[in-house]
Amino acid sequence: MRFIFLVISSLVLFSLGAQTSPVLNASEILLGLQKLNTVGSVLYIAAHPDDENTRLLAYLAREKKLRTAYLSITRGDGGQNLVGKEQGDALGLIRTQELLAARRIDGAEQFFTRANDFGFSKNPEETFSIWNKDSILCDVVWAIRKFKPDVIICRFPTTGEGGHGHHTASAILALEAYDAAADPLRFPEQLKYVEVWQAKRIFWNTFNFGGTNTTAPNQLKVDVGVYNPVLGKGYGEIASESRSMHKSQGFGSARGRGSSIEYFKLLKGDSAKTDLFQGIDQSWKRLKQASKIEKLIKDGIAKFNPLEPSITVPSLVEIYNQLSALDGQNKEVMYWKGQKQKECVDLLLACSGLWMEAYAADYTCVPGNSISLSVQVIKRNKGEAKLNKINYIGISDTSTFLVLKTNELYNFKRIQKLKTETPYSNPYWLNEKHGSNRFVVNDKTLIGKPENDPALKVMFDVEIGGLLLQVERGVVYKYTDPVKGELYRPLEILPLATITIPEKNYVFTDSTPRIIQFVIKSNASNVKGNLELIVPQGWFLEIKNPAFSIAEKGGEAIVDVMIYPKSDFNNGRLIALARIDGVAYTSSVKRIEYDHIPPQFILSPAETNLTKFDIKKAGNAIGYIPGAGDDVTACLKQIGYNVTVLTDDILTNGDISKYSAIITGVRAYNTNDRLQVHYNKLMDYVNKGGNLIVQYNTNNRIGPVLAKIGPYPFTISRDRVTDENAEVKILKPEHTVFNFPNKIGKNDFEAWVQERGIYFATEPDKNYEMLLSMNDPGEKASEGSLIVAKYGKGNFVYTGLAFFRELPAGVPGAYRLMVNLISLPQNK
């Protein structure tokens, strides 16, 4: 028996995060064996989730068997959301998980930088001024030095044809990092952990979409539409499944079949005319000591029997032993040794049928408390395998030694107390407050990782074919849903109690007292304490009963608090804390749950804004037709409107004349094809004296308009103003929109967030009045952000102004302008 002693400094760990033990079918095992014999890597670089070429990634990873990764400069925090209301950090978390879901399909890996997606940018100069170019270049260099790609591929050019400033910036960063990664004088602090690396060449993956064709006959061409008979799919089909995971962006794609040519333009490096990897040895011959391994792998492939995969175990053991014997002095050898050992272990587990997992009795636990663990082990194929011991979260149990019988499930139970210093779970890039430029990551070794490692881990010491291995599994929560079946979710380490504040901003228009309900949730049983609040100067606060007592884990207590501003108030932050046994717990939990990604959450300070400003309003009843998702209804309720969400049934059968205004949510005409059916009723509502306010919609291939919108024609363009501080000119200051019931002036466009507006109207019919003019620096003014038309006794409004961002952010001028639109008087 060959005994391999694995010390912690050289141990290769195998972690699956929120996923359970991997199960590979015979086709995947065969492809994995073939990949063992491919020694090469490629890194694809672009700006956002959904920018990547999924067909190319799938082709490189599964057809060429290369180690393939996508480096997304941002997590997509500044985009729109078609599946819900989340914006900012929460949307970035959704899009991170959508990328990981896509990578599980196409076979590539996923990395990120610290750059925050602050919204649409029109040029790289603006982008770099916000991100700090050198900081993000450092992250790209770090990714290259860690991943060691032979070839780098950019999605976009450095010359602007990609449209978005982030797109162009991603290419500029890639090109500069190509050289900087090989220069020991650039970012030398990284060399404590990684070595310099020179990729052989860097390409631009040219494109023909969006009316821009950058391909050319003299560019290098690759047909990535080939069919893989082992998988039973072509790469167009795999790419469709992968791309369709970008559900928040509406990127569901049809399966493509047949030839598909990708074009590449060499930017730097060795010349290549016929192949991306021309002249680059992708076999074990590139590593002088490793030539014997190639033959062993070929022999293992030849012996592979899909009906009896365990026959391949001895070959894999010998391959692993040969990998272990490789010289530890050569850095490139060590890199491929670690990578291929990892692949080899996955194949050993699959061929032996060895499956292991560890799951908790609940999905939450608290530092210092006990956790109930269940561990399951089964060997489902022939051949000998032993379980020598299990290490439960740092505590070893050697009493579990077993020679595993074929297809017998072994169950183990354990109750373990967590250390009091166990850190809370939270996306690592959101642990610290950050600005619009980039995330703050104090542990530099985490930079680039797509998500956290599992909160808790169990280590299995196993023996397969005489080879001793340590296999790590993250502790997850496993449960059965009566409709969806067996499901998994990540384990969460949470504070003893968390506080939920219903709104992130509370807007007061006068000094009328308001009752706000604070919800304290217990993450353990028998939790008692008091709610304490800190408010800005000049705010009256009364907590009638601050004490709470929660008997059951997961239970909640509601504490009612009366708050209102006095005459000498200051707007500011309200801070909440739950004091339990002398300890202050100050966190709030925001949960994100969709079927296409694992459940996610964000721990953040339990705080909210308290804001008072003067506002007058007319009318009371508002109808709201939901779109892709926004928080506008909650904002309108805060300032005293009675808002009714108009369902299809209400629009079909109800009396909508009672509403002084009807507002459509963002992208309602992109997501609700029933609005075509209701067009005549809505126009009749306006004709008889109602106000219909339509917030922005897109009009493109991804988001087409599904219904007629206004009483007169206009076109929705891609015009936008991304500078939230851009000057706004009021074109018709005498118009009612700017005078009733609130006087609107330039100061009402102060303190806006992220952008002025998007998808402005163009080519309006003569019946529309264009009321505002604005532009980004150096650009022609656009007058389509707010158009109004009289129609019968009522008024129709289309606006691209970003009310969906400004109202939740508590921007006073945005509230006043929206109220004026709602309050437009009837026409005589």
Short mmCIF file of C-alpha atoms in Angstrom, two decimals, residues 304-587:
data_model
loop_
_atom_site.label_atom_id
_atom_site.label_comp_id
_atom_site.label_asym_id
_atom_site.label_seq_id
_atom_site.Cartn_x
_atom_site.Cartn_y
_atom_site.Cartn_z
CA PHE A 304 -12.43 2.69 -19.16
CA ASN A 305 -15.70 0.76 -19.21
CA PRO A 306 -18.83 2.90 -18.77
CA LEU A 307 -20.64 -0.14 -17.38
CA GLU A 308 -17.93 -0.73 -14.77
CA PRO A 309 -16.01 2.51 -14.08
CA SER A 310 -14.19 0.98 -11.09
CA ILE A 311 -11.90 -0.87 -13.52
CA THR A 312 -10.17 2.48 -14.06
CA VAL A 313 -9.41 3.04 -10.35
CA PRO A 314 -5.95 1.34 -10.38
CA SER A 315 -4.90 3.48 -13.36
CA LEU A 316 -6.04 6.63 -11.59
CA VAL A 317 -4.16 5.64 -8.42
CA GLU A 318 -0.98 5.18 -10.44
CA ILE A 319 -1.54 8.52 -12.20
CA TYR A 320 -2.00 10.23 -8.83
CA ASN A 321 1.19 8.66 -7.50
CA GLN A 322 3.13 9.82 -10.55
CA LEU A 323 1.76 13.34 -10.09
CA SER A 324 2.83 13.30 -6.44
CA ALA A 325 6.37 12.36 -7.43
CA LEU A 326 6.82 15.40 -9.70
CA ASP A 327 9.54 17.90 -8.79
CA GLY A 328 8.33 20.43 -6.23
CA GLN A 329 10.88 23.08 -7.23
CA ASN A 330 9.52 23.97 -10.67
CA LYS A 331 6.63 26.45 -10.22
CA GLU A 332 4.83 25.52 -13.45
CA VAL A 333 5.11 21.83 -12.61
CA MET A 334 3.70 22.49 -9.15
CA TYR A 335 0.79 24.41 -10.63
CA TRP A 336 -0.24 21.61 -12.98
CA LYS A 337 0.51 18.98 -10.36
CA GLY A 338 -2.03 20.55 -7.98
CA GLN A 339 -4.61 21.09 -10.69
CA LYS A 340 -4.40 17.57 -12.08
CA GLN A 341 -4.37 15.97 -8.63
CA LYS A 342 -7.64 17.75 -7.98
CA GLU A 343 -9.12 16.41 -11.23
CA CYS A 344 -7.72 12.96 -10.49
CA VAL A 345 -9.38 12.80 -7.07
CA ASP A 346 -12.75 13.80 -8.55
CA LEU A 347 -12.39 10.95 -11.05
CA LEU A 348 -11.30 8.48 -8.37
CA LEU A 349 -14.40 9.28 -6.31
CA ALA A 350 -16.62 8.97 -9.38
CA CYS A 351 -15.13 5.71 -10.64
CA SER A 352 -15.23 4.11 -7.19
CA GLY A 353 -18.77 5.38 -6.69
CA LEU A 354 -17.70 6.96 -3.40
CA TRP A 355 -20.19 9.63 -2.31
CA MET A 356 -20.02 11.65 0.90
CA GLU A 357 -21.92 14.59 2.31
CA ALA A 358 -22.46 16.42 5.59
CA TYR A 359 -25.61 18.32 6.39
CA ALA A 360 -27.05 20.17 9.36
CA ALA A 361 -30.46 19.79 11.00
CA ASP A 362 -31.21 23.47 10.31
CA TYR A 363 -29.89 26.02 7.84
CA THR A 364 -28.88 28.52 10.54
CA CYS A 365 -26.59 28.29 13.54
CA VAL A 366 -25.01 30.70 16.01
CA PRO A 367 -21.38 30.95 17.16
CA GLY A 368 -20.95 29.31 20.56
CA ASN A 369 -24.06 27.13 20.13
CA SER A 370 -24.28 23.48 19.17
CA ILE A 371 -25.03 22.19 15.70
CA SER A 372 -26.55 18.80 14.87
CA LEU A 373 -24.71 17.16 11.99
CA SER A 374 -25.61 14.18 9.82
CA VAL A 375 -22.98 12.52 7.65
CA GLN A 376 -23.67 9.98 4.90
CA VAL A 377 -21.17 7.80 3.03
CA ILE A 378 -21.79 5.20 0.34
CA LYS A 379 -19.61 3.28 -2.13
CA ARG A 380 -21.74 2.35 -5.12
CA ASN A 381 -19.25 0.64 -7.44
CA LYS A 382 -17.03 -2.42 -7.12
CA GLY A 383 -13.55 -2.23 -5.67
CA GLU A 384 -12.17 -1.68 -2.20
CA ALA A 385 -12.56 1.60 -0.36
CA LYS A 386 -12.14 2.42 3.30
CA LEU A 387 -13.31 5.21 5.53
CA ASN A 388 -10.51 5.74 8.04
CA LYS A 389 -11.88 8.67 10.01
CA ILE A 390 -14.07 11.74 9.88
CA ASN A 391 -12.92 15.15 11.03
CA TYR A 392 -15.96 17.10 12.23
CA ILE A 393 -15.25 20.82 12.03
CA GLY A 394 -11.75 20.40 13.40
CA ILE A 395 -12.40 17.47 15.78
CA SER A 396 -11.28 14.03 14.60
CA ASP A 397 -13.31 10.83 15.11
CA THR A 398 -11.30 7.66 14.42
CA SER A 399 -14.07 5.38 15.68
CA THR A 400 -15.68 5.55 12.24
CA PHE A 401 -13.11 3.23 10.57
CA LEU A 402 -14.95 1.07 8.03
CA VAL A 403 -14.26 -1.12 5.05
CA LEU A 404 -17.09 0.13 2.91
CA LYS A 405 -19.49 -2.42 1.50
CA THR A 406 -20.83 -1.88 -2.00
CA ASN A 407 -24.07 0.10 -2.15
CA GLU A 408 -24.56 0.22 1.61
CA LEU A 409 -25.39 3.66 3.00
CA TYR A 410 -23.59 4.56 6.22
CA ASN A 411 -25.10 7.24 8.48
CA PHE A 412 -23.34 9.10 11.29
CA LYS A 413 -24.74 11.65 13.72
CA ARG A 414 -22.86 14.19 15.78
CA ILE A 415 -23.62 17.24 17.88
CA GLN A 416 -20.80 19.73 17.84
CA LYS A 417 -20.38 23.06 19.59
CA LEU A 418 -19.16 25.92 17.41
CA LYS A 419 -16.38 28.16 18.61
CA THR A 420 -17.60 31.52 19.86
CA GLU A 421 -15.23 33.26 17.44
CA THR A 422 -16.73 31.53 14.40
CA PRO A 423 -17.31 34.37 11.89
CA TYR A 424 -20.77 35.19 10.60
CA SER A 425 -21.65 34.18 7.07
CA ASN A 426 -21.76 37.03 4.57
CA PRO A 427 -20.51 37.54 1.01
CA TYR A 428 -16.88 38.42 1.70
CA TRP A 429 -16.91 41.48 -0.59
CA LEU A 430 -19.84 42.95 1.38
CA ASN A 431 -18.31 42.65 4.86
CA GLU A 432 -17.14 46.26 4.76
CA LYS A 433 -18.98 49.38 3.67
CA HIS A 434 -18.01 50.43 0.16
CA GLY A 435 -18.51 53.33 -2.19
CA SER A 436 -19.63 53.33 -5.80
CA ASN A 437 -16.09 52.58 -6.99
CA ARG A 438 -15.06 49.18 -5.64
CA PHE A 439 -15.56 46.70 -2.82
CA VAL A 440 -13.31 46.67 0.25
CA VAL A 441 -11.62 43.29 0.74
CA ASN A 442 -9.14 43.28 3.60
CA ASP A 443 -7.93 39.71 3.02
CA LYS A 444 -6.20 40.13 -0.34
CA THR A 445 -6.06 36.37 -0.94
CA LEU A 446 -9.87 36.38 -1.30
CA ILE A 447 -9.81 38.78 -4.25
CA GLY A 448 -11.13 37.09 -7.37
CA LYS A 449 -13.06 34.32 -5.62
CA PRO A 450 -16.65 34.14 -6.86
CA GLU A 451 -18.16 33.34 -3.47
CA ASN A 452 -17.33 32.32 0.09
CA ASP A 453 -15.95 28.94 0.97
CA PRO A 454 -18.40 26.82 2.99
CA ALA A 455 -19.01 28.20 6.48
CA LEU A 456 -18.25 24.81 8.09
CA LYS A 457 -16.43 21.79 6.68
CA VAL A 458 -16.15 18.08 7.36
CA MET A 459 -13.04 16.16 6.30
CA PHE A 460 -13.18 12.51 5.25
CA ASP A 461 -10.00 10.43 5.39
CA VAL A 462 -10.59 7.71 2.81
CA GLU A 463 -8.55 5.01 1.13
CA ILE A 464 -9.19 4.03 -2.49
CA GLY A 465 -7.09 1.30 -4.07
CA GLY A 466 -4.43 1.74 -1.40
CA LEU A 467 -4.29 5.52 -1.90
CA LEU A 468 -4.95 7.69 1.17
CA LEU A 469 -6.85 10.88 0.49
CA GLN A 470 -8.49 13.65 2.44
CA VAL A 471 -11.72 14.84 0.90
CA GLU A 472 -13.49 17.94 2.17
CA ARG A 473 -17.21 18.59 2.05
CA GLY A 474 -18.94 21.79 3.08
CA VAL A 475 -21.76 21.42 5.59
CA VAL A 476 -25.08 22.22 3.90
CA TYR A 477 -28.73 22.04 4.85
CA LYS A 478 -30.76 19.35 3.10
CA TYR A 479 -34.52 19.17 3.13
CA THR A 480 -37.48 17.89 1.13
CA ASP A 481 -40.00 20.21 -0.46
CA PRO A 482 -43.38 18.51 -1.15
CA VAL A 483 -43.43 19.98 -4.66
CA LYS A 484 -39.78 20.36 -5.66
CA GLY A 485 -38.36 17.31 -3.89
CA GLU A 486 -34.93 17.14 -2.27
CA LEU A 487 -33.26 20.52 -2.02
CA TYR A 488 -30.06 21.97 -0.61
CA ARG A 489 -29.21 25.39 0.71
CA PRO A 490 -26.02 26.89 2.15
CA LEU A 491 -25.47 26.77 5.90
CA GLU A 492 -25.67 30.20 7.53
CA ILE A 493 -23.72 31.32 10.60
CA LEU A 494 -25.79 34.19 12.03
CA PRO A 495 -25.84 36.47 15.08
CA LEU A 496 -27.97 35.44 18.04
CA ALA A 497 -30.60 37.89 16.85
CA THR A 498 -31.15 40.08 13.80
CA ILE A 499 -33.34 43.13 13.32
CA THR A 500 -35.53 43.79 10.29
CA ILE A 501 -36.50 47.37 9.47
CA PRO A 502 -39.21 47.36 6.78
CA GLU A 503 -37.85 50.27 4.71
CA LYS A 504 -34.33 51.50 4.01
CA ASN A 505 -35.66 55.08 3.95
CA TYR A 506 -38.52 56.65 5.91
CA VAL A 507 -39.88 59.80 4.31
CA PHE A 508 -41.92 62.27 6.37
CA THR A 509 -43.78 65.14 4.74
CA ASP A 510 -44.94 66.65 8.06
CA SER A 511 -44.66 66.00 11.79
CA THR A 512 -47.47 63.45 11.99
CA PRO A 513 -46.28 60.58 14.24
CA ARG A 514 -45.69 57.29 12.51
CA ILE A 515 -45.56 53.80 13.98
CA ILE A 516 -42.68 51.72 12.64
CA GLN A 517 -42.53 48.02 13.42
CA PHE A 518 -39.10 46.58 14.16
CA VAL A 519 -38.92 42.80 13.86
CA ILE A 520 -36.39 40.95 16.03
CA LYS A 521 -35.71 37.42 14.81
CA SER A 522 -34.07 34.89 17.09
CA ASN A 523 -31.57 32.40 15.70
CA ALA A 524 -31.60 30.35 18.91
CA SER A 525 -34.18 29.41 21.53
CA ASN A 526 -34.98 31.36 24.71
CA VAL A 527 -33.64 34.74 23.65
CA LYS A 528 -34.51 37.78 25.77
CA GLY A 529 -33.38 41.35 25.44
CA ASN A 530 -34.28 44.94 24.67
CA LEU A 531 -34.49 46.96 21.48
CA GLU A 532 -32.45 50.17 21.54
CA LEU A 533 -32.51 52.91 18.92
CA ILE A 534 -30.27 55.85 18.12
CA VAL A 535 -31.90 58.64 16.08
CA PRO A 536 -30.65 61.91 14.59
CA GLN A 537 -31.02 65.14 16.53
CA GLY A 538 -34.55 66.52 16.65
CA TRP A 539 -36.49 63.29 16.20
CA PHE A 540 -39.02 62.20 18.82
CA LEU A 541 -38.79 58.53 19.70
CA GLU A 542 -41.04 56.42 21.91
CA ILE A 543 -40.67 52.66 22.43
CA LYS A 544 -43.62 51.65 24.56
CA ASN A 545 -42.23 48.22 25.35
CA PRO A 546 -38.61 47.69 24.24
CA ALA A 547 -38.32 44.26 25.91
CA PHE A 548 -38.69 41.09 23.87
CA SER A 549 -38.70 37.41 24.73
CA ILE A 550 -38.56 34.72 22.04
CA ALA A 551 -38.95 31.10 23.09
CA GLU A 552 -38.33 29.22 19.84
CA LYS A 553 -35.45 29.36 17.39
CA GLY A 554 -36.64 31.23 14.32
CA GLY A 555 -39.31 33.04 16.31
CA GLU A 556 -39.93 36.75 15.97
CA ALA A 557 -40.92 39.63 18.20
CA ILE A 558 -42.43 42.87 16.90
CA VAL A 559 -41.63 46.10 18.69
CA ASP A 560 -43.73 49.15 17.79
CA VAL A 561 -41.91 52.46 17.79
CA MET A 562 -43.44 55.94 17.44
CA ILE A 563 -41.23 58.36 15.52
CA TYR A 564 -41.69 61.88 14.19
CA PRO A 565 -39.57 64.94 13.49
CA LYS A 566 -39.69 67.96 15.80
CA SER A 567 -39.16 71.51 14.65
CA ASP A 568 -35.36 71.45 15.02
CA PHE A 569 -34.74 68.12 13.29
CA ASN A 570 -31.78 66.90 11.24
CA ASN A 571 -32.18 64.25 8.56
CA GLY A 572 -29.93 61.26 9.22
CA ARG A 573 -29.54 57.61 10.13
CA LEU A 574 -31.55 55.60 12.63
CA ILE A 575 -29.47 52.81 14.16
CA ALA A 576 -31.11 49.80 15.79
CA LEU A 577 -29.59 47.24 18.14
CA ALA A 578 -30.85 44.31 20.16
CA ARG A 579 -29.12 44.14 23.52
CA ILE A 580 -29.03 40.58 24.87
CA ASP A 581 -27.13 39.72 28.08
CA GLY A 582 -25.12 42.91 27.72
CA VAL A 583 -24.12 42.22 24.08
CA ALA A 584 -25.36 44.51 21.29
CA TYR A 585 -26.47 42.76 18.09
CA THR A 586 -26.65 45.26 15.24
CA SER A 587 -27.25 43.26 12.06
#
